[in-house]
Each structure stands twice: as C-alpha cells, then as structure tokens.
mmCIF file with all atom_site columns, C-alpha atoms in Angstrom:
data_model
loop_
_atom_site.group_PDB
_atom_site.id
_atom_site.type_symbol
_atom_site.label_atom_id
_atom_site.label_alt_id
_atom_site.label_comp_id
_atom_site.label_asym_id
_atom_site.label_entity_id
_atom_site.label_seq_id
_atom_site.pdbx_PDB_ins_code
_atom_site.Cartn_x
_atom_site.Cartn_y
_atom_site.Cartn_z
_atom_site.occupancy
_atom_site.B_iso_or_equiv
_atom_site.pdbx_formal_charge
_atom_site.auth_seq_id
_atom_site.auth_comp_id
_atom_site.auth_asym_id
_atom_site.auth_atom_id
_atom_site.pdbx_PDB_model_num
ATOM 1  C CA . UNK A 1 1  ? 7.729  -9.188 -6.451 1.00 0.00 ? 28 UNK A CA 1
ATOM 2  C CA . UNK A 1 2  ? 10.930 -9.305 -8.585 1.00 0.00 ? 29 UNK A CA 1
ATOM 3  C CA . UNK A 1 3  ? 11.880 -5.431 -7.746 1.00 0.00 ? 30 UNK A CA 1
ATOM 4  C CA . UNK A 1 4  ? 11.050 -5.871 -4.027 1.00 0.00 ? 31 UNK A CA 1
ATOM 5  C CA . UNK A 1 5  ? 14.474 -5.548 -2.242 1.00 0.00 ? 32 UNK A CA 1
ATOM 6  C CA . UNK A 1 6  ? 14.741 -9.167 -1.362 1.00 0.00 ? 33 UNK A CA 1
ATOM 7  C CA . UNK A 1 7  ? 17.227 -8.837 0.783  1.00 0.00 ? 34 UNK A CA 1
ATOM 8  C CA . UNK A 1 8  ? 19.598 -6.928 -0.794 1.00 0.00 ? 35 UNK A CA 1
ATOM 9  C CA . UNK A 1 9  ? 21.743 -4.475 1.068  1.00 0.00 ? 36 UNK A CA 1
ATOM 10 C CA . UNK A 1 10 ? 23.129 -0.751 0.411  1.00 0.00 ? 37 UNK A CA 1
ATOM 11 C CA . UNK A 1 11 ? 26.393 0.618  1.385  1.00 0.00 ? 38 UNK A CA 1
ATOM 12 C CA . UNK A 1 12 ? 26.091 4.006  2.606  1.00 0.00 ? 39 UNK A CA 1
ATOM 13 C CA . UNK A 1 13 ? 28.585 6.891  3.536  1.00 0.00 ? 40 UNK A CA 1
ATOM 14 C CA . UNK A 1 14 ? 28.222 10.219 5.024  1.00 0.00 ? 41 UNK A CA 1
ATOM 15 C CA . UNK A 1 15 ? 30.509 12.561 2.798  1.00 0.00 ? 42 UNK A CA 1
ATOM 16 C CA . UNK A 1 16 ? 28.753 15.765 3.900  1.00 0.00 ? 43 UNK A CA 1
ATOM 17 C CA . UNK A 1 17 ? 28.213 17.068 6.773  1.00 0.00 ? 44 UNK A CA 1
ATOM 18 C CA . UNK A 1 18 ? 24.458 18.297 7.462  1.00 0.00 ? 45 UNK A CA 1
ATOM 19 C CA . UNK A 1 19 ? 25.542 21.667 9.085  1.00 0.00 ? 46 UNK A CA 1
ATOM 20 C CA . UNK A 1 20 ? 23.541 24.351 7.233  1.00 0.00 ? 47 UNK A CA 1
ATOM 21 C CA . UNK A 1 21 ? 21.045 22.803 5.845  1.00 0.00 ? 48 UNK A CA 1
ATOM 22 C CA . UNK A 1 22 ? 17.571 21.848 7.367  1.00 0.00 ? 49 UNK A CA 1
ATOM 23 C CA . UNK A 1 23 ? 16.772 20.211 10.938 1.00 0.00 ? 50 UNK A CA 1
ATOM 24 C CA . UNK A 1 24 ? 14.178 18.229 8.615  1.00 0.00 ? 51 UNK A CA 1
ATOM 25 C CA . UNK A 1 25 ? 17.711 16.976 6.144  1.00 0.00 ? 52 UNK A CA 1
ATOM 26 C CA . UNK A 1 26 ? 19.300 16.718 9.520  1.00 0.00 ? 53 UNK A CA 1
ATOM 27 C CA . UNK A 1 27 ? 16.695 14.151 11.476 1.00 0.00 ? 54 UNK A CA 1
ATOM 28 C CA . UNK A 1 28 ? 16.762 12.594 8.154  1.00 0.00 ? 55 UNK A CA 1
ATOM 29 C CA . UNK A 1 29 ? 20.268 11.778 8.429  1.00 0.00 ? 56 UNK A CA 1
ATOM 30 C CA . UNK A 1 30 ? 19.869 10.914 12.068 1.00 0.00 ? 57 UNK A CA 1
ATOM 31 C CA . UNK A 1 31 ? 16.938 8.137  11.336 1.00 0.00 ? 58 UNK A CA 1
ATOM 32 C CA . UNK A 1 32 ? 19.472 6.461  8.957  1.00 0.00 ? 59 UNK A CA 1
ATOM 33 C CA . UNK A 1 33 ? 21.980 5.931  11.571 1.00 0.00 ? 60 UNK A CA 1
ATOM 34 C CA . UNK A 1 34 ? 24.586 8.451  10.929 1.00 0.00 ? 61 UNK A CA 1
ATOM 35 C CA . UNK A 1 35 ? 26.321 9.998  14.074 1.00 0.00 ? 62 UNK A CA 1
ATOM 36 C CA . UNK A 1 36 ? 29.627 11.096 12.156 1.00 0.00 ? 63 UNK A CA 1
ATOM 37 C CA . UNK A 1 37 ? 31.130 12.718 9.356  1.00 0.00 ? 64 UNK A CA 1
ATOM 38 C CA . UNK A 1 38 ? 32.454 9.754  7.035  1.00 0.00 ? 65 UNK A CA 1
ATOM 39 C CA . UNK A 1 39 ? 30.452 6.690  8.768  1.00 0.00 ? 66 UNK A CA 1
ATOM 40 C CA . UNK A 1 40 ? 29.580 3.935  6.455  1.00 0.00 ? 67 UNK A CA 1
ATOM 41 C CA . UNK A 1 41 ? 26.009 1.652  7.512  1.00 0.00 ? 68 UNK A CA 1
ATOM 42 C CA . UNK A 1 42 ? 24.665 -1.325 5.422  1.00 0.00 ? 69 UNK A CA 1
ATOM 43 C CA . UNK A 1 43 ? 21.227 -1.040 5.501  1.00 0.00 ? 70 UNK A CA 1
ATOM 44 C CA . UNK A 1 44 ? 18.085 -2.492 3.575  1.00 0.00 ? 71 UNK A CA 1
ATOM 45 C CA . UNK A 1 45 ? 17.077 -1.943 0.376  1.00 0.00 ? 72 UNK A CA 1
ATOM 46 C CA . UNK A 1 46 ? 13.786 -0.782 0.405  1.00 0.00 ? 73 UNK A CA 1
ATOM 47 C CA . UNK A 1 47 ? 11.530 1.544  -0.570 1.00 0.00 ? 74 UNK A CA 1
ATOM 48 C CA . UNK A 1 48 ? 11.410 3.828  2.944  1.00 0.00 ? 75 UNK A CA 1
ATOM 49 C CA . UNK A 1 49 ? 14.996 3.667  3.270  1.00 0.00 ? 76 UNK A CA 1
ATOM 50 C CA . UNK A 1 50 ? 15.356 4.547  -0.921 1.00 0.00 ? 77 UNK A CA 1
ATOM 51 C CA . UNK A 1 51 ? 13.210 7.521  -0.054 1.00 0.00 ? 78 UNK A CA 1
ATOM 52 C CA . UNK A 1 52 ? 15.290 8.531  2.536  1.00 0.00 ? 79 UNK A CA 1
ATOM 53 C CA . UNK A 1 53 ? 18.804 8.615  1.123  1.00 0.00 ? 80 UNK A CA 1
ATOM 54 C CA . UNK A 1 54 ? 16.840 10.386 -2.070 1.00 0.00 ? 81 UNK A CA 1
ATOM 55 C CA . UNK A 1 55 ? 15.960 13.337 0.432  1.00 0.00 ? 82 UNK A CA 1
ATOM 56 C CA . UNK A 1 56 ? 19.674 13.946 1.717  1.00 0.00 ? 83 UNK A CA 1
ATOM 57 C CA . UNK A 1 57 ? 21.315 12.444 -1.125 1.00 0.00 ? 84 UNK A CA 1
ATOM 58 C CA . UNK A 1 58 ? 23.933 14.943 -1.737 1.00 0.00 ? 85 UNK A CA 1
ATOM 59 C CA . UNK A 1 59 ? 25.140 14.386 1.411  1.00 0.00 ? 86 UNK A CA 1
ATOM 60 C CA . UNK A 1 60 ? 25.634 10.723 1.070  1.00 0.00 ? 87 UNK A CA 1
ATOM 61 C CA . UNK A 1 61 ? 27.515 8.232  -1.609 1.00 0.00 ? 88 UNK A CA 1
ATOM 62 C CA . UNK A 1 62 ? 25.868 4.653  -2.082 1.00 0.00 ? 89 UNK A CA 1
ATOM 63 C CA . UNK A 1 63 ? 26.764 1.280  -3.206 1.00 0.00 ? 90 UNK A CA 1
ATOM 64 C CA . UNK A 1 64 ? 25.106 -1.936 -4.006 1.00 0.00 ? 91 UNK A CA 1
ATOM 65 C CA . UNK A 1 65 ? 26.816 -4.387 -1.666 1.00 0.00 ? 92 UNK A CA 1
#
C-alpha cells in the first residue's frame, strides 16, 4: 500500500467562485469544506477526496503540504 495516502495532507484553495456553474459543482465544493471565496483547508489525501477536487478542479489550486 505504498500509493495509499498514508497520511499525507493537501493544501487546498478556493480561487473561483462556483456561481454559474452546476448545483452538482456547487455541493461538491460545499462537501469539501469551502464556505468562501479564497479559503484554504488541509485535508486528506485520498482517493474520495482526489475525486472530488478532480470534479471542481478549475475552481480550486492544490498543494502537497
């Protein structure tokens, strides 16, 4: 399980905001955490979470932390 996360942690930033674009992008956004335009979370790095941020992705910048 070398490629399994273990632990590791991803910077994320809302750069975009999710106004005209789909309530399925928006909730998207939502289940990440994000309540505001330019809020950084550290979150897991999985595989759900991966998924997630590729779905909205050009709304959001990430780092490996």
């Amino acid at each position: 399980m070398e490629n399994s996360g273990g632990g590791r942690k991803l910077k994320v930033t809302l750069v975009r905001s999710g106004i005209g674009y789909s309530k399925r992008q928006k909730r998207t956004i939502e289940a990440l955490g994000f309540t505001k335009l330019g809020q950084v979370r550290v979150l897991e790095d999985n595989p759900a979470i991966r998924g997630m941020i590729a779905k909205v992705s050009h709304l959001l910048t990430v780092e490996e932390v």
